[in-house]
Short mmCIF file of C-alpha atoms in Angstrom, two decimals:
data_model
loop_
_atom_site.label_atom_id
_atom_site.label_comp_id
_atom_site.label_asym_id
_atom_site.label_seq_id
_atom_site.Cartn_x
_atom_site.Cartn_y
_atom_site.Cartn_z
CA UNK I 1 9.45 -29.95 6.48
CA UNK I 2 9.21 -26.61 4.67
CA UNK I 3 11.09 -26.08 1.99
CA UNK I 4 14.21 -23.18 3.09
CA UNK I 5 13.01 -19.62 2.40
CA UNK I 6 16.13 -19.06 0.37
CA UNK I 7 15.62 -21.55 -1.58
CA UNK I 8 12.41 -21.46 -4.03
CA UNK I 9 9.15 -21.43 -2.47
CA UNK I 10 5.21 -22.02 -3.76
CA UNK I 11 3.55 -19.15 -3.07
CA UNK I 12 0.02 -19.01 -3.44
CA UNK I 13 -1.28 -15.14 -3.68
CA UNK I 14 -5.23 -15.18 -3.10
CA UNK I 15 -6.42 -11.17 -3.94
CA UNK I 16 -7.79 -9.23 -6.55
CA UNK I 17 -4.96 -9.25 -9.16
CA UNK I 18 -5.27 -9.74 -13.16
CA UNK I 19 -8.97 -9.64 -12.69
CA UNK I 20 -11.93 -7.65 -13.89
CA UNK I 21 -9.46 -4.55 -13.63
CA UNK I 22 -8.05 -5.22 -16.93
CA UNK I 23 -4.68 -3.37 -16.13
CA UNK I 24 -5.96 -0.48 -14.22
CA UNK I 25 -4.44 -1.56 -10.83
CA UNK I 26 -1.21 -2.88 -12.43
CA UNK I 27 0.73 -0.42 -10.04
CA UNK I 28 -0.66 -1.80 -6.97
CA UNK I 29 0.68 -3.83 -3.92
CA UNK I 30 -0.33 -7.18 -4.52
CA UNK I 31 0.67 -6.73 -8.58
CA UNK I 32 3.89 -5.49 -6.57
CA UNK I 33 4.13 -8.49 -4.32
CA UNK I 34 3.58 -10.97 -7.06
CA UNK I 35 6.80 -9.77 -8.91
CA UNK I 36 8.42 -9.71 -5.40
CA UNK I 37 8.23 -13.01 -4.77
CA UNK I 38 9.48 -14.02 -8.59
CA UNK I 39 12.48 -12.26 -8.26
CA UNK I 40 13.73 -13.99 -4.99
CA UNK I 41 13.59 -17.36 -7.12
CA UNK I 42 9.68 -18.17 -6.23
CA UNK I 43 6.94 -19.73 -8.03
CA UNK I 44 3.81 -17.96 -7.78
CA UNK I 45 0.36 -18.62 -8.24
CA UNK I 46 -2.48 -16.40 -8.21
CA UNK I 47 -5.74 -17.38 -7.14
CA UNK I 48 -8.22 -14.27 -7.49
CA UNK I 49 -11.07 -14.49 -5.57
CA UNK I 50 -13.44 -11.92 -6.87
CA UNK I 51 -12.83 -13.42 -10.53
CA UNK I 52 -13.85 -17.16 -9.09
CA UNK I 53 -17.11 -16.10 -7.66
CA UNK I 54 -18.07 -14.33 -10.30
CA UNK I 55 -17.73 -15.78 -12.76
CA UNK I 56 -19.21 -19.34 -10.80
CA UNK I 57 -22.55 -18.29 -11.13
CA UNK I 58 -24.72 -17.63 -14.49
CA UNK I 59 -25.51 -14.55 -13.05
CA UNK I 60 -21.57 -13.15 -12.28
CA UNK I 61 -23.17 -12.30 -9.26
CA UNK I 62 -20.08 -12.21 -6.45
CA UNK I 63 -22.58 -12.73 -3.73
CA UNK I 64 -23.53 -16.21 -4.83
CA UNK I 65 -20.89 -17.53 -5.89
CA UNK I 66 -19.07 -17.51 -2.65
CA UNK I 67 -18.94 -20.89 -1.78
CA UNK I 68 -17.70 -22.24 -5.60
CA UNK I 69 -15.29 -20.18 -5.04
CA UNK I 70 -13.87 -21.18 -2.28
CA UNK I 71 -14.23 -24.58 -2.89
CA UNK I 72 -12.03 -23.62 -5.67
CA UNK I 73 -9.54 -22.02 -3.42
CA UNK I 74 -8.78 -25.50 -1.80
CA UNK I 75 -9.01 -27.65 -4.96
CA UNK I 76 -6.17 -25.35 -6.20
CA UNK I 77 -4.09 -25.57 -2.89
CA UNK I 78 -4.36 -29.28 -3.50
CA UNK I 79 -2.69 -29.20 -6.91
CA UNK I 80 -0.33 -26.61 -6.40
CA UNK I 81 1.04 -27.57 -2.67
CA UNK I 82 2.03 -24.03 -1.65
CA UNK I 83 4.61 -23.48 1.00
CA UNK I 84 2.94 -20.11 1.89
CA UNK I 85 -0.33 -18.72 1.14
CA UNK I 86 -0.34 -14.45 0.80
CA UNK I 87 -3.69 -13.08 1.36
CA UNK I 88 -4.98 -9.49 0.06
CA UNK I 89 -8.36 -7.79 1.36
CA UNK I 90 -9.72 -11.30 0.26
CA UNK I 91 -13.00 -11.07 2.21
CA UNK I 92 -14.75 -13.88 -0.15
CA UNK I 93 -12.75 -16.36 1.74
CA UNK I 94 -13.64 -17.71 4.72
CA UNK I 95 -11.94 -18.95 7.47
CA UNK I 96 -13.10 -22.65 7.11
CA UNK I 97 -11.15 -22.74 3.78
CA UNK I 98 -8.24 -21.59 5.44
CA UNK I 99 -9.13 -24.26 8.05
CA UNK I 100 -9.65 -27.10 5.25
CA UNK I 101 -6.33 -26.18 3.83
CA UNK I 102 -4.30 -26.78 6.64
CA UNK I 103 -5.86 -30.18 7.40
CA UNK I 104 -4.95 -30.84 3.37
CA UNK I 105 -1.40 -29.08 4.04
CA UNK I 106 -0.38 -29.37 7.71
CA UNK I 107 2.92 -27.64 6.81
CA UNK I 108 1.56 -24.72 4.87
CA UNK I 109 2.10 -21.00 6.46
CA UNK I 110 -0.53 -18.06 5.89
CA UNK I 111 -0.05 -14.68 5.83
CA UNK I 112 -2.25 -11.76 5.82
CA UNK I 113 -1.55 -8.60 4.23
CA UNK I 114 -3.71 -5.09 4.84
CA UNK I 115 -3.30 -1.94 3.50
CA UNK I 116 -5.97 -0.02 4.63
CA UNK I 117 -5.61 2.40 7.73
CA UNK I 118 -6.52 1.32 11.12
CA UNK I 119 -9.31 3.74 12.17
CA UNK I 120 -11.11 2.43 15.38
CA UNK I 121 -13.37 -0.34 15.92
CA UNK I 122 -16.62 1.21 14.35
CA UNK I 123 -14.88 0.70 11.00
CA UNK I 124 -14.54 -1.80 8.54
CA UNK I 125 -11.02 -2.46 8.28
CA UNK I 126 -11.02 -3.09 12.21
CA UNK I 127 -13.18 -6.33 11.80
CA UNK I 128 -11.82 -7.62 8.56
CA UNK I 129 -7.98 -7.67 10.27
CA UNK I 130 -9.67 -9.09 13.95
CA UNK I 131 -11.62 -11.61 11.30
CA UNK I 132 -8.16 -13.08 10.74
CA UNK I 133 -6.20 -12.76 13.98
CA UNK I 134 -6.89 -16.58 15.18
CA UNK I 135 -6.90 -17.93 11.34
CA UNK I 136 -3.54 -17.46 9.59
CA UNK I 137 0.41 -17.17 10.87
CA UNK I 138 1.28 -13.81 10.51
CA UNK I 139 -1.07 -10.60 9.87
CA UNK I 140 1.34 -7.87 7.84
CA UNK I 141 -0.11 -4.13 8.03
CA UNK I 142 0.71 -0.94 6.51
CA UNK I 143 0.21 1.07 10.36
CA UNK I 144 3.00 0.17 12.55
CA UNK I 145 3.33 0.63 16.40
CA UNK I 146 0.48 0.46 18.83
CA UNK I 147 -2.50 0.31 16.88
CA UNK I 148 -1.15 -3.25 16.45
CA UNK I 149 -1.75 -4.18 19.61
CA UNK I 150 -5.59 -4.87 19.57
CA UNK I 151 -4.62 -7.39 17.02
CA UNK I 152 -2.47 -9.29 18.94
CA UNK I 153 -2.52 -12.29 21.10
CA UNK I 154 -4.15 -14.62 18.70
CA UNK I 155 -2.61 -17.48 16.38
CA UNK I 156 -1.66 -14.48 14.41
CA UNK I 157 1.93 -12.93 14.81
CA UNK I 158 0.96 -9.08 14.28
CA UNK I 159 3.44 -7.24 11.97
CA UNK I 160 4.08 -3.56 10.65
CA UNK I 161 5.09 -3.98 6.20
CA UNK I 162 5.64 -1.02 4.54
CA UNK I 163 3.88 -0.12 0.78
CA UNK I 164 7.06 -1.80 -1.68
CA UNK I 165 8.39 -0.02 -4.41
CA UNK I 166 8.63 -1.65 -7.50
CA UNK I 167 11.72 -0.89 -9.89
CA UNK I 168 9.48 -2.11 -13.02
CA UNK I 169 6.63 0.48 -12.04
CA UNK I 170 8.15 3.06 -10.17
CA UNK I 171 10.22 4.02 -13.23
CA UNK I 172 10.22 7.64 -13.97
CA UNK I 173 12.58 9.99 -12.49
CA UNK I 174 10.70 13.01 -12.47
CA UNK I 175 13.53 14.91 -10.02
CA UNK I 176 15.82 14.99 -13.36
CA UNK I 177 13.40 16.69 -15.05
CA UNK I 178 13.74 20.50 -15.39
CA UNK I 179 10.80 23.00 -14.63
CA UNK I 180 9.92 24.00 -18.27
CA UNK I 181 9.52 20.18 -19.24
CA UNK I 182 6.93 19.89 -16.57
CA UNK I 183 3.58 21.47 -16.88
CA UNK I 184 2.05 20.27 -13.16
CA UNK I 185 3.85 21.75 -9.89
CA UNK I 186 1.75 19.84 -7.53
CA UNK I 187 -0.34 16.58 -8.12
CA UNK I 188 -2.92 14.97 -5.95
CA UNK I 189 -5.00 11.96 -6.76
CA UNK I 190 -7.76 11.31 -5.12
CA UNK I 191 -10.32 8.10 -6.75
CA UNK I 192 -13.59 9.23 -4.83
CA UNK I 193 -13.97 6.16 -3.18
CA UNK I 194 -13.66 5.49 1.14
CA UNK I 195 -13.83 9.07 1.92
CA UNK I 196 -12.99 10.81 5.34
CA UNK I 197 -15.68 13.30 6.09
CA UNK I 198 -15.25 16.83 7.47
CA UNK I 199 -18.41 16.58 10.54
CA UNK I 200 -18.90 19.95 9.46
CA UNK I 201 -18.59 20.61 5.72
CA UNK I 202 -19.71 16.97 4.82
CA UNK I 203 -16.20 17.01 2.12
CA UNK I 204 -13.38 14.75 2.06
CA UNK I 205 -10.93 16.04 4.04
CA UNK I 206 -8.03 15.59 1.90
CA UNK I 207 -10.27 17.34 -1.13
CA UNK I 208 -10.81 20.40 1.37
CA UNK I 209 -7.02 20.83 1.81
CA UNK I 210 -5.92 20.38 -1.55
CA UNK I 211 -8.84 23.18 -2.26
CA UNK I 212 -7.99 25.63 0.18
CA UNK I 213 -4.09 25.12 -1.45
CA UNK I 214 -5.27 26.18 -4.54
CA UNK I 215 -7.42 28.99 -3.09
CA UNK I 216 -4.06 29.99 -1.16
CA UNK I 217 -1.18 29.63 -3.74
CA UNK I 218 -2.86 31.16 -6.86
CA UNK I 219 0.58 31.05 -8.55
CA UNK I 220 1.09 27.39 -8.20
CA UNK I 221 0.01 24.78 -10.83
CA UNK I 222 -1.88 22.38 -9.38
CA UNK I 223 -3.18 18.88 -10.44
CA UNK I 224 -6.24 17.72 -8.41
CA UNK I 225 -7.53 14.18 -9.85
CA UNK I 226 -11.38 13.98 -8.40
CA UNK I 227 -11.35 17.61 -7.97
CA UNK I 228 -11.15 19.76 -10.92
CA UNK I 229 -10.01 16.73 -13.60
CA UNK I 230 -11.50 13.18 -13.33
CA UNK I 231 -9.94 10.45 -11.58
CA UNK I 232 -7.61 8.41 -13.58
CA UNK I 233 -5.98 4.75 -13.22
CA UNK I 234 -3.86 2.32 -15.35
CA UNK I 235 -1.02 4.10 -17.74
CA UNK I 236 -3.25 7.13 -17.58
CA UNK I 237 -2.57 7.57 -13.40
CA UNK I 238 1.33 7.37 -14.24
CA UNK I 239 1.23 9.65 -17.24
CA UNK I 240 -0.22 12.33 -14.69
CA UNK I 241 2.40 11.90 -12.31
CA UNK I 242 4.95 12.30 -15.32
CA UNK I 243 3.57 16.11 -15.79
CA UNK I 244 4.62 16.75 -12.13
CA UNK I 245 7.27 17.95 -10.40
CA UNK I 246 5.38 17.42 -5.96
CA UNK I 247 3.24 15.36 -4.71
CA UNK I 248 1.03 15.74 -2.09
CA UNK I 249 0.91 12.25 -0.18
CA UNK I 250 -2.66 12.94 1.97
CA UNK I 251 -3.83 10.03 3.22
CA UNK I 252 -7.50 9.32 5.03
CA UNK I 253 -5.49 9.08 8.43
CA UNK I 254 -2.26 11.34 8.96
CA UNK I 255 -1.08 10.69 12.04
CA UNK I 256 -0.76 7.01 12.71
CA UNK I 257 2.68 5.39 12.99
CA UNK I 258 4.80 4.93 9.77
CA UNK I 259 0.94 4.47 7.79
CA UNK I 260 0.36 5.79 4.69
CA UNK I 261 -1.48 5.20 1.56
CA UNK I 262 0.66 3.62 -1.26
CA UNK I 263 0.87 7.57 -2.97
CA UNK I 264 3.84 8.09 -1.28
CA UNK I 265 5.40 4.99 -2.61
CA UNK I 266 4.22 6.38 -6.00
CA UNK I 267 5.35 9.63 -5.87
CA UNK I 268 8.75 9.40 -4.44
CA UNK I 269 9.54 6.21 -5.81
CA UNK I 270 9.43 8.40 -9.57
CA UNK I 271 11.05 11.07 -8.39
CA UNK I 272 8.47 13.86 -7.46
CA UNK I 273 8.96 15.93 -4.32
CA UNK I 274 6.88 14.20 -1.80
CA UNK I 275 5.35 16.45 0.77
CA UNK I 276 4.52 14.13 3.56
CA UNK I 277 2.91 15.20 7.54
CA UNK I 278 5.60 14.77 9.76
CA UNK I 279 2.75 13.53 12.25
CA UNK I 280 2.85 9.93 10.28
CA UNK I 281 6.75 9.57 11.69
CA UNK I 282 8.46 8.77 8.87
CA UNK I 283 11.29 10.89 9.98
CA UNK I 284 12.23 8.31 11.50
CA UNK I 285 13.14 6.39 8.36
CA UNK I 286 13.58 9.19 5.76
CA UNK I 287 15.62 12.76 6.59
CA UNK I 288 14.42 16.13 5.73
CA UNK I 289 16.91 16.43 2.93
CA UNK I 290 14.69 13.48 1.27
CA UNK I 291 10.94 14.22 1.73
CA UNK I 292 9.24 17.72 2.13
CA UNK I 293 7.86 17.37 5.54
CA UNK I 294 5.55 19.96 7.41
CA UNK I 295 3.58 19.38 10.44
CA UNK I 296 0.58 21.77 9.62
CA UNK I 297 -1.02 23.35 6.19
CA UNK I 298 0.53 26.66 7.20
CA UNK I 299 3.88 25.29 6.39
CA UNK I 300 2.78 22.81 4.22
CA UNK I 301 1.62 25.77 2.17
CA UNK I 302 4.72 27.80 2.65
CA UNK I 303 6.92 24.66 1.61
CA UNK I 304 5.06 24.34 -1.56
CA UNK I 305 5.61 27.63 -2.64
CA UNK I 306 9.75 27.76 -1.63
CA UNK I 307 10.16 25.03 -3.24
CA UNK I 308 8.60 26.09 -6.58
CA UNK I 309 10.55 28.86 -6.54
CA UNK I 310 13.66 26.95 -5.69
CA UNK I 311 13.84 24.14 -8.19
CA UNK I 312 17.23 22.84 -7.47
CA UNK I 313 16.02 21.97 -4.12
CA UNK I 314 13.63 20.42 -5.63
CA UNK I 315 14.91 18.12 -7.67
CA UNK I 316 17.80 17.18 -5.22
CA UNK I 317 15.40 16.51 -2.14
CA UNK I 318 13.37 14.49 -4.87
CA UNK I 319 16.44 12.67 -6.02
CA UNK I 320 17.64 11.45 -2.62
CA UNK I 321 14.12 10.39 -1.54
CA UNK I 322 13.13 8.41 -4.84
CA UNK I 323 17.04 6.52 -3.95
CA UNK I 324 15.91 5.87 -0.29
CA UNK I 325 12.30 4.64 -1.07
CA UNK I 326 13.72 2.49 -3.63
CA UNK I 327 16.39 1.20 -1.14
CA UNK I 328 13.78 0.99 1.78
CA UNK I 329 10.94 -0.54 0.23
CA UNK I 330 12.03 -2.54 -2.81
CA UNK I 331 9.47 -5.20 -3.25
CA UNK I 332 12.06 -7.95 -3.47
CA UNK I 333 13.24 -6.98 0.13
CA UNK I 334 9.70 -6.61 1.66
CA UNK I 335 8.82 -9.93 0.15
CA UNK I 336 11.81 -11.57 2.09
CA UNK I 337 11.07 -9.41 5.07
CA UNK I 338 7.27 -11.35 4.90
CA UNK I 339 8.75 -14.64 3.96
CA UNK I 340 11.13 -14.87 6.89
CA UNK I 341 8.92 -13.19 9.12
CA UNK I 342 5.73 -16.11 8.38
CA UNK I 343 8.51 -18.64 8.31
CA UNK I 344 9.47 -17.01 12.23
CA UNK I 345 12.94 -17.31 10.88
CA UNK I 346 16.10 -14.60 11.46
CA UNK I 347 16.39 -11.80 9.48
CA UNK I 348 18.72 -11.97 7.01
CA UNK I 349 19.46 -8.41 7.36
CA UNK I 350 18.90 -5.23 9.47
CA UNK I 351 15.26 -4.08 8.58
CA UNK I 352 14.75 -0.59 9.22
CA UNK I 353 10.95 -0.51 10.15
CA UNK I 354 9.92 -2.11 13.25
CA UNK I 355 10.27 -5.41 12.69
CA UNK I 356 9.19 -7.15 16.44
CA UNK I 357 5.10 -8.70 16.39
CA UNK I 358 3.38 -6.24 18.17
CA UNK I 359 2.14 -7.24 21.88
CA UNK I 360 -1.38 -7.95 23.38
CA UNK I 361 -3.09 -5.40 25.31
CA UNK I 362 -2.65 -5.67 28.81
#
């Protein structure tokens, strides 16, 4: 029998966390889920599977050292006896460990957790969650809603997770910070990697609004990491956002249900202004006296510029929404939410996402 989810748990997290990194990513959602899990009463153990292939090969080469590694993934199930397994974007595992596992642990639940969008089937992401539909208990993703679907009538129960907030990262509280303390109105990171491609221009789509911004609002200080200043990560990503006062939460897709890249867990869980597409529905969750919503870069460009010129709005729209992120999506909450949903167990309370496994196709 498992162990009761309110009671402490084994939890083995397989992803690319404390690895080659070397505290760069320490802000994202694995890192997030790891504490998560701690702080309902868990152990946790993380097995990272880029680190264990390699470094199983003379060569470090990743490619090679596939199957050590996951040969490694099972001799560590064996010794630590998880209750639940949390996978990342873990694509160095195959199946057949998963497979060998549960023979070894016939009680032992999986989960899958991706955060990338959900584009259509010509991309990436599509295959690696279909790759896991009929393999693990419960696939978690950051879209919500019908895109879902395609996923579902497998082993897998198909599930919407929002991008957690962390109260140990997500420190700053950049809304109580007045306008002459703060040399950056509007900040936008983008880390040059997975691009969305204008068909006609050939540039990133979220670089070409961001541009046409600055082109547009000549009085506005903007911030464009991978555009006019280099990319940044680690300490160096969060000192940035400290400058700032708005965010700009683009994401590769902005119109998919309740999806969007962890930014927007960044920026309004410290406190900036976060301008978010009201196309993504997260009305539906947040109100508009809590995020800067706009529903085309007319307004989006006309809300920029009221609100730096209105700063007390500012900083008490930016207030209430870094509360109600932190409220929402506290990892601690989101790692029950996953627990009990893997486990198939009620909800201990009233989630406010949708919470129901999406349905097959007809």
């Amino acid at each position: 029998m498992h162990v009761g989810i309110t009671a402490s748990m084994k939890v083995l997290l397989v992803g690319d966390v404390f690895g080659a990194d070397r505290g760069d990513h320490f802000f994202m959602t694995k890192q997030k889920f790891l504490a998560g899990f701690v702080r309902n009463g868990h152990a946790v153990h993380v097995f990272n599977d880029r680190q264990e292939a390699r470094y199983a090969t003379i060569m470090h080469s990743r490619k090679f050292g596939r199957k050590p590694a996951n040969q490694a993934l099972v001799e560590t199930a064996r010794n630590f006896q998880p209750d639940l397994i949390f996978l990342g974007h873990c694509e160095i595992i195959g199946n057949d460990t998963l497979d060998e596992i549960r023979r070894l642990l016939p009680d032992v639940r999986i989960a899958y957790n991706n955060v990338d969008p959900i584009h259509d089937f010509k991309h990436d992401n599509h295959t690696r969650i279909m790759n896991r539909t009929n393999s693990v208990d419960a696939i978690f993703s950051t879209t919500a809603g019908e895109k879902l679907r395609k996923f579902a009538g497998g082993r897998a129960a198909v599930h919407h997770v929002p991008n957690p907030v962390d109260p140990s990262v997500e420190v700053l509280r950049q809304d109580e910070q007045p306008v002459d303390a703060l040399p950056v109105d509007v900040f936008f990171a983008f880390m040059g990697r997975q691009s969305v491609r204008d068909p006609e221009t050939g540039e990133d789509i979220r670089v070409a609004v961001a541009t046409r911004l600055k082109e547009r609002l000549l009085d506005v200080r903007f911030e464009v990491r991978g555009l006019d200043y280099p990319p940044v990560r680690g300490q160096r990503y969060m000192d940035a956002i400290a400058r700032s006062r708005m965010g700009l939460n683009l994401s590769r897709i902005s119109h998919h249900y309740l999806y969007s890249s962890d930014r927007m867990a960044h920026y309004a869980g410290c406190g900036l202004l976060t301008f978010v597409n009201r196309a993504t529905s997260f009305g539906e969750l947040f109100g508009e006296d809590e995020l800067a919503f706009y529903d085309d870069e007319d307004e989006l460009a006309q809300r920029i510029q009221w609100f730096c010129e209105n700063d007390d709005a500012r900083r008490r729209v930016a207030a209430a929404g870094r509360q109600r992120i932190h409220q929402l999506f506290n990892v601690s909450r989101l790692a029950r939410y996953v627990s009990e949903a893997t486990f198939g167990m009620p909800y201990t309370e009233d989630y406010e996402w949708p919470t129901e496994p999406a349905k097959p196709l007809t």
